[in-house]
Short mmCIF file of C-alpha atoms in Angstrom, two decimals:
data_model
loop_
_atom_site.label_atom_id
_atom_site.label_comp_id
_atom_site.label_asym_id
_atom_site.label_seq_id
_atom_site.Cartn_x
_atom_site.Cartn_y
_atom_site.Cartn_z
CA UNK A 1461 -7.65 55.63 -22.94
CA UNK A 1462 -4.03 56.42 -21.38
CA UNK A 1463 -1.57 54.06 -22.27
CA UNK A 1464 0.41 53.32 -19.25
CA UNK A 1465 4.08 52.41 -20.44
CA UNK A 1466 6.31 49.90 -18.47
CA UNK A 1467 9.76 50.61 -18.17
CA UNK A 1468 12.28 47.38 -19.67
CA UNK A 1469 15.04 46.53 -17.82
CA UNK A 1470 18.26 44.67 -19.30
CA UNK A 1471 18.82 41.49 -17.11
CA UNK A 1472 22.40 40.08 -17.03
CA UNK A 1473 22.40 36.63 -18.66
CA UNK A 1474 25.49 36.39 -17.14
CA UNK A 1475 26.57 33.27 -14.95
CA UNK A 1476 29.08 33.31 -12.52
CA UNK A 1477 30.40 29.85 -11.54
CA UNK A 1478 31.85 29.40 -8.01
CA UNK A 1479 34.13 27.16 -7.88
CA UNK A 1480 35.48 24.90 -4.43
CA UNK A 1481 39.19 26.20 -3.70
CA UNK A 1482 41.61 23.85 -4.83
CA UNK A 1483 42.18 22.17 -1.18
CA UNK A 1484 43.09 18.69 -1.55
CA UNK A 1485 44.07 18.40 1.93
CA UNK A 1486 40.41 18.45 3.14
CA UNK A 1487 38.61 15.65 3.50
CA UNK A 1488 35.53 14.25 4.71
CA UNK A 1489 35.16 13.06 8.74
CA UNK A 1490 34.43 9.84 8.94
CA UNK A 1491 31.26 8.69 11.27
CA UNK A 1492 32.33 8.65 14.48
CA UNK A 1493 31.56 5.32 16.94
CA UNK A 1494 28.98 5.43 19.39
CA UNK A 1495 29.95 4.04 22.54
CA UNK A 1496 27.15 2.62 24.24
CA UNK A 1497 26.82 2.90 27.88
CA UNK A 1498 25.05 -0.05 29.99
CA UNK A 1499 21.70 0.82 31.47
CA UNK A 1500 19.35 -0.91 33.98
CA UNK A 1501 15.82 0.32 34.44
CA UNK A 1502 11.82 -0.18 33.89
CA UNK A 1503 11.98 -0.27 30.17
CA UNK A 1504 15.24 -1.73 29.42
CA UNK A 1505 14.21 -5.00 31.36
CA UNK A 1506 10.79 -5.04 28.99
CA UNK A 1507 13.02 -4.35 25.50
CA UNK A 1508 15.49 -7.42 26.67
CA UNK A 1509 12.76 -9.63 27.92
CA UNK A 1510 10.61 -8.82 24.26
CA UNK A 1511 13.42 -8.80 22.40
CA UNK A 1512 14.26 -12.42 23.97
CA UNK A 1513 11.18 -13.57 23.23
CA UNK A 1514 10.85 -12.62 19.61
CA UNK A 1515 14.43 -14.21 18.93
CA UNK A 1516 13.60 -17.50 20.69
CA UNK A 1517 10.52 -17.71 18.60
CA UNK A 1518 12.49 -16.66 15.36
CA UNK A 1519 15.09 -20.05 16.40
CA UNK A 1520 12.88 -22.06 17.41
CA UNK A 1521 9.78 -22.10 14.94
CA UNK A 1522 11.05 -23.78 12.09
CA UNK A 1523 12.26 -27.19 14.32
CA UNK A 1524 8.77 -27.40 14.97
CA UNK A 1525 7.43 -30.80 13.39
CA UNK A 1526 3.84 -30.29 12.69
CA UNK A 1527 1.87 -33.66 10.80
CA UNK A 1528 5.31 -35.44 9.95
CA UNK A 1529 7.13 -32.50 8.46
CA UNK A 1530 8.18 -28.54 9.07
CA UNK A 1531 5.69 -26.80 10.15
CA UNK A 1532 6.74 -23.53 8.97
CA UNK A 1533 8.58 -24.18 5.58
CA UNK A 1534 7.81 -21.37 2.45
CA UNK A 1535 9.49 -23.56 0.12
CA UNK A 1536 9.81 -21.11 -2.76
CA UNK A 1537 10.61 -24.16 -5.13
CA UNK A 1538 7.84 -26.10 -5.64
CA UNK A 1539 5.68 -22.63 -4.88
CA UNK A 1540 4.14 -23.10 -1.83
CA UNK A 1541 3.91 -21.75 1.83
CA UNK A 1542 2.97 -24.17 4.68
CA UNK A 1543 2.49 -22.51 7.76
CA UNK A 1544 1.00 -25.25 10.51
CA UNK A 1545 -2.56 -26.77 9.18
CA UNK A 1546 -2.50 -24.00 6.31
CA UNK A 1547 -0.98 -24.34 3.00
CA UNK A 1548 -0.19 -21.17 0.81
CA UNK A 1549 -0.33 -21.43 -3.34
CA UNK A 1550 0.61 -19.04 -5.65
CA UNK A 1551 -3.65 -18.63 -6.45
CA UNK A 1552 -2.95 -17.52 -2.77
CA UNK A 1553 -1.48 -14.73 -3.06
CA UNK A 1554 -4.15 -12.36 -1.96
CA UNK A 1555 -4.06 -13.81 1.34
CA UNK A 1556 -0.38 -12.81 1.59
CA UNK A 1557 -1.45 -9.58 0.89
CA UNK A 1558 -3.61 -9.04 3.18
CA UNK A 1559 -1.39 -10.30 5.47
CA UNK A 1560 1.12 -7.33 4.67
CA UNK A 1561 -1.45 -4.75 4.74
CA UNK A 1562 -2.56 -5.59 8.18
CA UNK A 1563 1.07 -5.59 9.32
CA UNK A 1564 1.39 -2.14 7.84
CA UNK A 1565 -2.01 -0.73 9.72
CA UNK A 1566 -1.08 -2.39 12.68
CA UNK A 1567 2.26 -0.46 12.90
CA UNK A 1568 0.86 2.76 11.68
CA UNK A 1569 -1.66 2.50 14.58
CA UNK A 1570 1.07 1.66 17.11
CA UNK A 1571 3.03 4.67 15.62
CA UNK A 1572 -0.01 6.97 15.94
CA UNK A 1573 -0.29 6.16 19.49
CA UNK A 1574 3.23 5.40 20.99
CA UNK A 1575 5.95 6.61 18.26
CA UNK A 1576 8.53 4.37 16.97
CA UNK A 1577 8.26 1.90 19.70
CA UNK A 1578 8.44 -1.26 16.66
CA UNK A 1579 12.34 0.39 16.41
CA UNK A 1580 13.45 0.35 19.78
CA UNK A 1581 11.49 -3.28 21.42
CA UNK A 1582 11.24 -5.53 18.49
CA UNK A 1583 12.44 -4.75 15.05
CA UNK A 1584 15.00 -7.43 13.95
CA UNK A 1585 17.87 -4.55 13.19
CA UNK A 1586 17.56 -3.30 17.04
CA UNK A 1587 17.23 -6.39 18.45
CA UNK A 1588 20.52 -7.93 16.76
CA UNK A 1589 22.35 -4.93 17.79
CA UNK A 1590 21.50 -5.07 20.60
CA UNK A 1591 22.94 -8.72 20.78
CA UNK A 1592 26.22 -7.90 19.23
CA UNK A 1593 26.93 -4.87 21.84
CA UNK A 1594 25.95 -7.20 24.71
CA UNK A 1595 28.83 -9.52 23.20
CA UNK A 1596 30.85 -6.44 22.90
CA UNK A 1597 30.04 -5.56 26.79
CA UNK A 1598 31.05 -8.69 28.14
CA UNK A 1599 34.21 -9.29 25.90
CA UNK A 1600 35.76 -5.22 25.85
CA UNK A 1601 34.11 -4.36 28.91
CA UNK A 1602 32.53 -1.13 29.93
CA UNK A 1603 32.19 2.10 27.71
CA UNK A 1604 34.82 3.86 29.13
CA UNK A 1605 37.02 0.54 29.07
CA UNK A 1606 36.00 0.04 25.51
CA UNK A 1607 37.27 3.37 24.30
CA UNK A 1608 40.34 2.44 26.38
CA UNK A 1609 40.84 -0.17 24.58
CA UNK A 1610 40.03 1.41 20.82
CA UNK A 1611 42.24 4.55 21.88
CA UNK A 1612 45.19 2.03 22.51
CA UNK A 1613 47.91 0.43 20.27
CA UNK A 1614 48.19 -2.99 19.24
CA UNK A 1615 48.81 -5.64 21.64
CA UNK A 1616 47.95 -8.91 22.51
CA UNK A 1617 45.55 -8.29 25.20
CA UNK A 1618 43.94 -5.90 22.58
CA UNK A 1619 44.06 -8.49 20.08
CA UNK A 1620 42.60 -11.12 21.37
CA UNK A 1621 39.54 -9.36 22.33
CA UNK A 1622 38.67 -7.59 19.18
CA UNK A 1623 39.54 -11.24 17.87
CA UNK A 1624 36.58 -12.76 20.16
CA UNK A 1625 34.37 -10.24 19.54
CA UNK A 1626 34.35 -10.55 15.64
CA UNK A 1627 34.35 -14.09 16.07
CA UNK A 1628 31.09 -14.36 18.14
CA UNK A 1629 29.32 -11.64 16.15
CA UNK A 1630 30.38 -13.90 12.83
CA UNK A 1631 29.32 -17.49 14.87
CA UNK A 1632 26.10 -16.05 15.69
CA UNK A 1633 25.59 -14.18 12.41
CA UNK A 1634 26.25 -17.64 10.68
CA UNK A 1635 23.36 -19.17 13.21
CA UNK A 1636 20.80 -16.65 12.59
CA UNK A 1637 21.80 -17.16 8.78
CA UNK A 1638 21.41 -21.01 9.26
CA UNK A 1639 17.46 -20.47 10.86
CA UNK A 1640 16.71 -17.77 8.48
CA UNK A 1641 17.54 -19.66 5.61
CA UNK A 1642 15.55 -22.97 7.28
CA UNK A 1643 12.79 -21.07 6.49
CA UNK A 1644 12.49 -22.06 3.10
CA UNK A 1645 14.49 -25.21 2.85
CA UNK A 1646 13.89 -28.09 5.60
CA UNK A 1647 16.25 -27.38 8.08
CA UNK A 1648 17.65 -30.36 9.81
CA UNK A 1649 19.16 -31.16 6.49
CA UNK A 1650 20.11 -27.93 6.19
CA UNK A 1651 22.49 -27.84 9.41
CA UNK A 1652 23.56 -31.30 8.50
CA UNK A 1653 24.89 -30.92 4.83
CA UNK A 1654 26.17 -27.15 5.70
CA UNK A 1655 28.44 -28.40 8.31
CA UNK A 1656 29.72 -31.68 6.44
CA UNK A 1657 30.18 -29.98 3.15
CA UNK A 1658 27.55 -31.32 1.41
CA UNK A 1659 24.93 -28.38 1.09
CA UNK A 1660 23.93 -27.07 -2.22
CA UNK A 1661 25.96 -24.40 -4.37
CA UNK A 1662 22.83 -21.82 -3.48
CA UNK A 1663 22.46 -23.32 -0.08
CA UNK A 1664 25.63 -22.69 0.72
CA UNK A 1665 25.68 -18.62 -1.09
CA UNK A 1666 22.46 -17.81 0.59
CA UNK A 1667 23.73 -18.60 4.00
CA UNK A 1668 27.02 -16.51 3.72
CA UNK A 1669 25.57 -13.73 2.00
CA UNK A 1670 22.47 -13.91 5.74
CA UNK A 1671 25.58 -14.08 7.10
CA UNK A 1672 27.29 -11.20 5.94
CA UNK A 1673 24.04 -9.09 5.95
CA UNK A 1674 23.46 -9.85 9.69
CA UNK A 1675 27.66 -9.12 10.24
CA UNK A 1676 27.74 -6.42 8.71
CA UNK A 1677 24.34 -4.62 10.02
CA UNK A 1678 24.30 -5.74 13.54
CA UNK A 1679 28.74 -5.60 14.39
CA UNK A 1680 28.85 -2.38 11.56
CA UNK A 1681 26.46 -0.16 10.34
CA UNK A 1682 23.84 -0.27 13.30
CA UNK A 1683 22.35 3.41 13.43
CA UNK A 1684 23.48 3.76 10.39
CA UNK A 1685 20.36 1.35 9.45
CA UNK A 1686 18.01 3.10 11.27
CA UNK A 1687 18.79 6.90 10.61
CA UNK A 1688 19.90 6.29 6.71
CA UNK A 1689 18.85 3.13 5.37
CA UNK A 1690 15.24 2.71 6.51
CA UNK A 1691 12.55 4.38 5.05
CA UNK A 1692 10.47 4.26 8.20
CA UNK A 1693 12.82 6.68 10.10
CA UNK A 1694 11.42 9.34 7.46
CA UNK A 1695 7.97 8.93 6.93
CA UNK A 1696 7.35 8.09 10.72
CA UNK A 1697 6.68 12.09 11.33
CA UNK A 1698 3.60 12.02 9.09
CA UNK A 1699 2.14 9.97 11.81
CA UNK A 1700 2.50 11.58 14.48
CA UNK A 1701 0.32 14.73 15.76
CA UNK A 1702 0.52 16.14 19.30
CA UNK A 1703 -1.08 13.86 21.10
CA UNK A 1704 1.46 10.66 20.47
CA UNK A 1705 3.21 9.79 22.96
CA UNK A 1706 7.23 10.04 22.43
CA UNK A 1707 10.51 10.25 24.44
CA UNK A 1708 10.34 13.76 25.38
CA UNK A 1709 12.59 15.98 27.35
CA UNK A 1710 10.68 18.15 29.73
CA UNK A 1711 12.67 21.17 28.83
CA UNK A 1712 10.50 23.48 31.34
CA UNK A 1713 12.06 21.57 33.86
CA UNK A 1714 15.05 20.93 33.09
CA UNK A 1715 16.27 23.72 32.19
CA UNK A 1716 18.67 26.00 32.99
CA UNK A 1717 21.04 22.66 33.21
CA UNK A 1718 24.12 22.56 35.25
CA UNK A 1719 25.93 20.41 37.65
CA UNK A 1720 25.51 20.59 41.40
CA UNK A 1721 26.34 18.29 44.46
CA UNK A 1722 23.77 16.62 45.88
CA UNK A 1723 23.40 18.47 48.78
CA UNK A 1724 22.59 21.74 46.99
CA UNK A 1725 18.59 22.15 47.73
CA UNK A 1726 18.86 25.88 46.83
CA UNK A 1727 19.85 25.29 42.94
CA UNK A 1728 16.80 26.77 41.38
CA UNK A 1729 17.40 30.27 42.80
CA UNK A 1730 20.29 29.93 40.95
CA UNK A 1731 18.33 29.81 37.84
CA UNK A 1732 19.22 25.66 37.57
CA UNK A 1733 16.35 23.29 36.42
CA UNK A 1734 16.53 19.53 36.94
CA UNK A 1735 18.77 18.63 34.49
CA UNK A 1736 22.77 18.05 35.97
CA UNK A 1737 23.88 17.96 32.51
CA UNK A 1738 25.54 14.98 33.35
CA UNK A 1739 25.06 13.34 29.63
CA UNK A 1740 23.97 10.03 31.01
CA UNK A 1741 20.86 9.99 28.40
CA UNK A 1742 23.50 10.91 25.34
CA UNK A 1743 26.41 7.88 26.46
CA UNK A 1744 23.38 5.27 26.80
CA UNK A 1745 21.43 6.53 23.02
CA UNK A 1746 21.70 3.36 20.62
CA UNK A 1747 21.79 6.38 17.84
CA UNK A 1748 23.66 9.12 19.75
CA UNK A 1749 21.32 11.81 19.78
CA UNK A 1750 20.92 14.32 22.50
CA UNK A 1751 16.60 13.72 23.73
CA UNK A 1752 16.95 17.53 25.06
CA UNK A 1753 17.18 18.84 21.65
CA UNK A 1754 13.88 18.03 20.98
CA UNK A 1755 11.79 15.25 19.31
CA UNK A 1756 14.76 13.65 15.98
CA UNK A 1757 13.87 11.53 13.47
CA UNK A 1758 16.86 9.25 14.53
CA UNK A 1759 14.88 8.36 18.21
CA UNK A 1760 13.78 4.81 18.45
CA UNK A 1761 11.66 5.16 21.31
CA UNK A 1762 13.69 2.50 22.97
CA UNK A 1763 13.85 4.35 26.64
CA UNK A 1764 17.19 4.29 27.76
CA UNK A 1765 17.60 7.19 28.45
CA UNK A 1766 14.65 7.50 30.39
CA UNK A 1767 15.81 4.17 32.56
CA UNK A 1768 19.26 6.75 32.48
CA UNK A 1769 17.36 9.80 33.68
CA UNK A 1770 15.12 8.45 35.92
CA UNK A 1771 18.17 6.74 37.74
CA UNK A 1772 19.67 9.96 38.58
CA UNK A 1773 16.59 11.29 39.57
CA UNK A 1774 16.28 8.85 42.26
CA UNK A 1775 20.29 9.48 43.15
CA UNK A 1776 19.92 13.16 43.30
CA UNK A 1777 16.03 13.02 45.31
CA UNK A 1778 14.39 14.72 42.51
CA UNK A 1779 11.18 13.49 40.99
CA UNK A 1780 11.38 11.06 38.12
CA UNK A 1781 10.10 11.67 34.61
CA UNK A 1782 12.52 14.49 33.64
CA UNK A 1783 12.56 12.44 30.18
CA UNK A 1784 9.57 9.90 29.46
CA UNK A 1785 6.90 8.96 27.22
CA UNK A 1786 4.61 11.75 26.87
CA UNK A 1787 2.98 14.01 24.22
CA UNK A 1788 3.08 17.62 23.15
CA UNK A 1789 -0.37 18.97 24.90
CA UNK A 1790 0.79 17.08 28.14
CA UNK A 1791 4.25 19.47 28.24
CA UNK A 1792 1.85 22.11 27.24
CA UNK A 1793 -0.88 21.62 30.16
CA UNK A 1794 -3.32 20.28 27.87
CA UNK A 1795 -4.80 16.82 28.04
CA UNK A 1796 -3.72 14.21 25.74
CA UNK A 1797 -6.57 13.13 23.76
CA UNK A 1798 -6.20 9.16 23.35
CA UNK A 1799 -9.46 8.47 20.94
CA UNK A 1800 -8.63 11.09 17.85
CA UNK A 1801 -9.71 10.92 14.48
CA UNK A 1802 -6.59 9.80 13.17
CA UNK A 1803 -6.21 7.10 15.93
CA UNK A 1804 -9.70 5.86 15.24
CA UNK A 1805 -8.94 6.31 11.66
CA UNK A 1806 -6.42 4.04 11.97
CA UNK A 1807 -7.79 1.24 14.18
CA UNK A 1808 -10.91 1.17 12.13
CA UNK A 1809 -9.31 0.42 8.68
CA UNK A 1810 -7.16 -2.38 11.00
CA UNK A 1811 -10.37 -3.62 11.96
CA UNK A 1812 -11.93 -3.83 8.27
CA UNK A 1813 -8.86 -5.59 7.01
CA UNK A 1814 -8.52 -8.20 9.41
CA UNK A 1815 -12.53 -8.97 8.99
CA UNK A 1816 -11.14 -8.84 5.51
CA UNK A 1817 -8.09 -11.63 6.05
CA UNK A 1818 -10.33 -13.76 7.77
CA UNK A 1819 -13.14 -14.20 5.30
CA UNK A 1820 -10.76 -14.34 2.60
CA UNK A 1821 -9.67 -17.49 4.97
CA UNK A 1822 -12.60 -18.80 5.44
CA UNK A 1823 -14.18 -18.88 2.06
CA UNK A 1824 -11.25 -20.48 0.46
CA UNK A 1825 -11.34 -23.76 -0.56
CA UNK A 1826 -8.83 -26.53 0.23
CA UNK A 1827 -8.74 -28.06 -3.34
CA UNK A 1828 -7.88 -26.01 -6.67
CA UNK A 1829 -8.86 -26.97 -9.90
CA UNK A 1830 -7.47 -26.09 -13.56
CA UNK A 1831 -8.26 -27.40 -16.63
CA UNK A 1832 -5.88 -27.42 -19.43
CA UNK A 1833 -6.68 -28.04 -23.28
CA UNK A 1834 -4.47 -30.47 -25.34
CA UNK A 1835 -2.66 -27.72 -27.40
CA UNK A 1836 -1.70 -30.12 -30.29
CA UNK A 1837 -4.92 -30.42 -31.72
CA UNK A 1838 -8.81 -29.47 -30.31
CA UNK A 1839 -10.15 -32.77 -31.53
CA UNK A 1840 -9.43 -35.94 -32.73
CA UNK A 1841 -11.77 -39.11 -34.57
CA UNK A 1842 -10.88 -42.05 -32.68
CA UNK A 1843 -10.93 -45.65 -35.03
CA UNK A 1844 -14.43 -46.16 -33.54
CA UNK A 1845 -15.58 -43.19 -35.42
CA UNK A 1846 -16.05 -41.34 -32.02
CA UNK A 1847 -14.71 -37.17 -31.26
CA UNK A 1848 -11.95 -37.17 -28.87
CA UNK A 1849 -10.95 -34.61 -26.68
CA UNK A 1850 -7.83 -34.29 -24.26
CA UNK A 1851 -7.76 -32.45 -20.76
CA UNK A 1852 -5.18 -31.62 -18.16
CA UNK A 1853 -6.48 -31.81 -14.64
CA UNK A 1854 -3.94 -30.14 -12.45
CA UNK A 1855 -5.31 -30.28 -9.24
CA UNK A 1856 -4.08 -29.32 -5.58
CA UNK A 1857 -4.92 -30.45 -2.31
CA UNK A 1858 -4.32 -27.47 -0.18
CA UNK A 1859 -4.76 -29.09 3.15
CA UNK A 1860 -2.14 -30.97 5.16
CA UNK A 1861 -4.70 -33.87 4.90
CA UNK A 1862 -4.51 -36.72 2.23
CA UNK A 1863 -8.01 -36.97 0.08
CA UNK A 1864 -9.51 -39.33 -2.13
CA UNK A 1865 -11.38 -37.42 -4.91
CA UNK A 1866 -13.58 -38.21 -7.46
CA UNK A 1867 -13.69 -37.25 -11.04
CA UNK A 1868 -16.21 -36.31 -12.90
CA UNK A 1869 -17.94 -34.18 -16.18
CA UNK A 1870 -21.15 -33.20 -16.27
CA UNK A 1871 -23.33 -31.35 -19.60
CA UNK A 1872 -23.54 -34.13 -21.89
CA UNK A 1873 -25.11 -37.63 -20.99
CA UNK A 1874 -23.24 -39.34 -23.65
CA UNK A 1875 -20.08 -38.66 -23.03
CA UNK A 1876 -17.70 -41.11 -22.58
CA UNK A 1877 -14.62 -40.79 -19.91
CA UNK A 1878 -11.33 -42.19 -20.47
CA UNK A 1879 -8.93 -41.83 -18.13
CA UNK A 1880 -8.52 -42.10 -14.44
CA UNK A 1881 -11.74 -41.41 -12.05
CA UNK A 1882 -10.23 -41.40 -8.20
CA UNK A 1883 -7.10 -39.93 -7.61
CA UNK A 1884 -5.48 -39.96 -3.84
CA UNK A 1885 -3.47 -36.81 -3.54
CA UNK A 1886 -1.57 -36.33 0.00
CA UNK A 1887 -1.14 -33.17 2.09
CA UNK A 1888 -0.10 -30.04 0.27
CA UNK A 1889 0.42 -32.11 -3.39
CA UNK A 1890 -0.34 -31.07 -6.63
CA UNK A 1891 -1.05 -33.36 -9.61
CA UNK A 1892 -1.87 -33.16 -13.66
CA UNK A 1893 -4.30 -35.86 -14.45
CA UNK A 1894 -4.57 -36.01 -18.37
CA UNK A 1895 -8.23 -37.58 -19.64
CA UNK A 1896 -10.15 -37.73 -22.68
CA UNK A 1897 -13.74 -37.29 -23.16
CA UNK A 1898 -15.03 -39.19 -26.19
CA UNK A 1899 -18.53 -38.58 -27.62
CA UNK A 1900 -20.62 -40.12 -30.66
CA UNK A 1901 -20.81 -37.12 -33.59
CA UNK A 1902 -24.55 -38.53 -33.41
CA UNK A 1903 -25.21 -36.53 -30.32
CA UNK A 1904 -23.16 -33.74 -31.21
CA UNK A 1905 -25.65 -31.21 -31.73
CA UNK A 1906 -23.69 -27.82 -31.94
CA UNK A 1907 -19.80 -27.52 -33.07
CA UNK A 1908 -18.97 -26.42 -29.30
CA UNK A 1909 -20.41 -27.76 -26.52
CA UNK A 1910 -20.40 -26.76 -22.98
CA UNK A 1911 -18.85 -29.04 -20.01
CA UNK A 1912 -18.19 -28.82 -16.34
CA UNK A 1913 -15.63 -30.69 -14.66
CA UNK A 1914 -16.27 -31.77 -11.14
CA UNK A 1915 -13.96 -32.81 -7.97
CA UNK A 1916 -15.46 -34.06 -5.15
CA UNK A 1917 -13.79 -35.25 -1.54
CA UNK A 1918 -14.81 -38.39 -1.36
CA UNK A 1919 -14.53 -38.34 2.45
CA UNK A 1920 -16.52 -35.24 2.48
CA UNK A 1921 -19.30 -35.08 -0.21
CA UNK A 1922 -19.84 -31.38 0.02
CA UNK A 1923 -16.51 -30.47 -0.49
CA UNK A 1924 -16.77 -30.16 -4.22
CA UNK A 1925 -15.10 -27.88 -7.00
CA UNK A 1926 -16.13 -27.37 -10.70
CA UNK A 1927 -14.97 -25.50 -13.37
CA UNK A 1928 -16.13 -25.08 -16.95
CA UNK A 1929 -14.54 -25.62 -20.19
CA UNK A 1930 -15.61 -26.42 -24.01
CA UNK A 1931 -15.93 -29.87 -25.82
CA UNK A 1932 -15.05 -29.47 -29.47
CA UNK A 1933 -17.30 -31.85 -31.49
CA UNK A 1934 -15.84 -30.82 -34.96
CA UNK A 1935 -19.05 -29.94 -36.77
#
């Protein structure tokens, strides 16, 4: 057989380093602001009016009394949630979880279907920016009168609005602090002791550090949130497909862009689309993209600069829709499919976990029962010559209703119960009932035997928990 032989070559092992010229007058530019321009239109009104809604329910839920007391407190200290009629526990916990889960379907549905509307109508970062430029607006003024102002040197006039400005975004930063923490502390004593100086030493650190969160995101960092911070912005894409329906610029068109009077009918033998390049959809961008570069991770899907577009549209006597919620295949000439695998996909698993949620609801049980041994010893002999042993009942009334319940063991006729038999527990309270059980050795038969301990609602018979545990008889 012919050997074939392969020619070695030497390799340089060499490494050459580049290294940065020694410039130390170069530095880094800093982001630049986005001015955002004022916008009236079809989906502006329906972001405002959502986003209205969401924060009034936000203030106003937790000064709801419901039975007497909050009725939305998750009072992290003594480890329970009570939302309305339902109490949470920490034995809960699934239900929380399936809580999040369906929150996380539901918005990868919504994605599927319309993009990143959640960003632009109703997630809390948007919606508190959103605030803080409207104080912005009405303090500074317009765009162009707010770059004015920024552009200008220091004077009084100047002063005194940036001064107002920072004050109402830190007033109402400090009120959404004040509600947010409510959440998990009652919160008319809350507002009470905060503003006397008598809250608590974490009361008092949790609401300045809300504070400062909500200052600094809503009055600072803004897009800087939603293009940097969030993971959403960069996952989002592996939810889409060609069919979901995002703020698109009809680049067919619009283009060739230009300006032109209004009177020019002839400007598409000139080679001129739709677009007057007027950059009315790039002034009123909450993230200051350009929509005619194509579909950017940084869109929210708010629509402003549709309500922009569509607005000169209607000025100039062109056709609206130049930019609007559409999809791939309908710029294409295809039509959008609506009922897609991934779609159904989606909807179906939303579906199963809510079915899921609710009979996780439904089965549970508004008592909870756990029995603790005496960990000092697993028996004692009592003078009368009797085997003693000691139990913790902690028990917890889940509902927001006071019961009566009855105690009781069952397994072994003979056994004698010393301790409490009723106990009256009110809404949402927990309780350790320590007992003894006391049996003759006579009828001890084995060196372990097996008991069941029994609650029962004494206003509703069938409402009744057990739970097993040993008896040690010591022989």
């Amino acid at each position: 057989m012919d050997k074939q032989k392969i020619d070695v070559k030497n390799i340089p092992v060499e490494v050459k380093i580049h290294r940065p010229a020694a410039d130390t007058t170069t530095k880094y530019a800093s982001r630049d602001r986005i001015y955002i321009r004022s916008v009236k239109g079809l989906h502006q009104s329906l972001r405002r009016n959502m986003g209205f809604i969401f924060m009034s329910l936000f203030f106003l839920l937790p000064w709801i009394p419901y039975h007497g007391q909050q009725a939305i407190l998750l009072d992290i200290g003594e480890q329970k949630f009570n939302i309305f009629a339902l109490t949470l526990w920490p034995q809960d916990f699934t239900l929380l979880a399936w809580i999040f889960v369906i929150a996380a379907y539901a918005l990868f549905f919504v994605t599927t279907f319309y993009g990143r509307v959640w960003c632009g109508y109703l997630c809390p970062q948007s919606v508190w920016t959103f605030t803080f430029m409207w104080f912005e607006e009405k303090i500074q003024g317009t765009r162009n009168q707010r770059m004015k102002l920024d552009q200008a040197p220091m004077s009084f006039n100047k002063f005194w609005k940036k001064a107002l400005t920072h004050f109402c975004w830190l007033a109402f930063a400090l009120f959404t602090s004040l509600i947010f923490v409510g959440y998990f502390t009652p919160i008319g004593p809350l507002f009470l002791n905060f503003f006397t100086l008598q809250a608590g030493f974490w009361a008092v650190v949790s609401v300045l550090f809300f504070t400062f969160c909500t200052y600094g995101n809503a009055g600072w960092m803004r897009e800087i949130m939603c293009t940097h911070i969030c993971p959403y912005a960069r996952f989002q894409s592996a939810m889409f497909d060609k069919d979901t329906f995002t703020v698109t610029y009809d680049e067919a068109r619009g283009e060739n862009r230009g300006p032109r009077s209004r009177k020019d009918t002839d400007y598409k033998e000139k080679g001129l689309g739709d677009c007057i390049d007027c950059n009315l959809c790039v002034h009123v961008c909450p993230t200051g993209i350009d929509i005619r570069n194509g579909l950017q991770y940084e869109c929210i899907n708010c629509g402003a600069c549709i309500d922009a577009c569509d607005d000169t549209m209607t000025k100039m006597g062109y056709p609206k829709g130049l930019i609007s919620y559409t999809t791939e295949h309908t710029l294409q000439g295809k039509p959008a499919k609506v009922f897609r695998p991934k779609l159904v996909g989606y909807f179906l698993v939303l579906i199963l976990v809510c079915v899921a949620f609710v009979v996780n609801l439904t089965i549970r049980k508004p008592l909870e029962l756990d029995i603790i041994r005496d960990r000092g010893a697993l028996y004692r002999e009592t003078p009368e010559g009797l085997i003693e042993n000691t139990y913790t009942l902690s028990i917890i009334n889940k509902s927001q209703q006071p019961k009566t319940l009855n105690l009781s063991v069952l397994g072994i006729e003979q056994l004698k119960w010393i301790g409490d038999t009723e106990v009256i527990l009110a809404g949402g309270e927990s309780r350790n009932v320590v007992i003894s059980l006391a049996l003759d050795p006579y009828y001890a038969k084995k060196p372990v035997l097996d008991v069941s301990f029994t609650v029962t609602d004494a206003g509703q018979p069938e409402l009744t928990i057990s739970q097993e545990n040993k008896f040690f008889a010591g022989r």
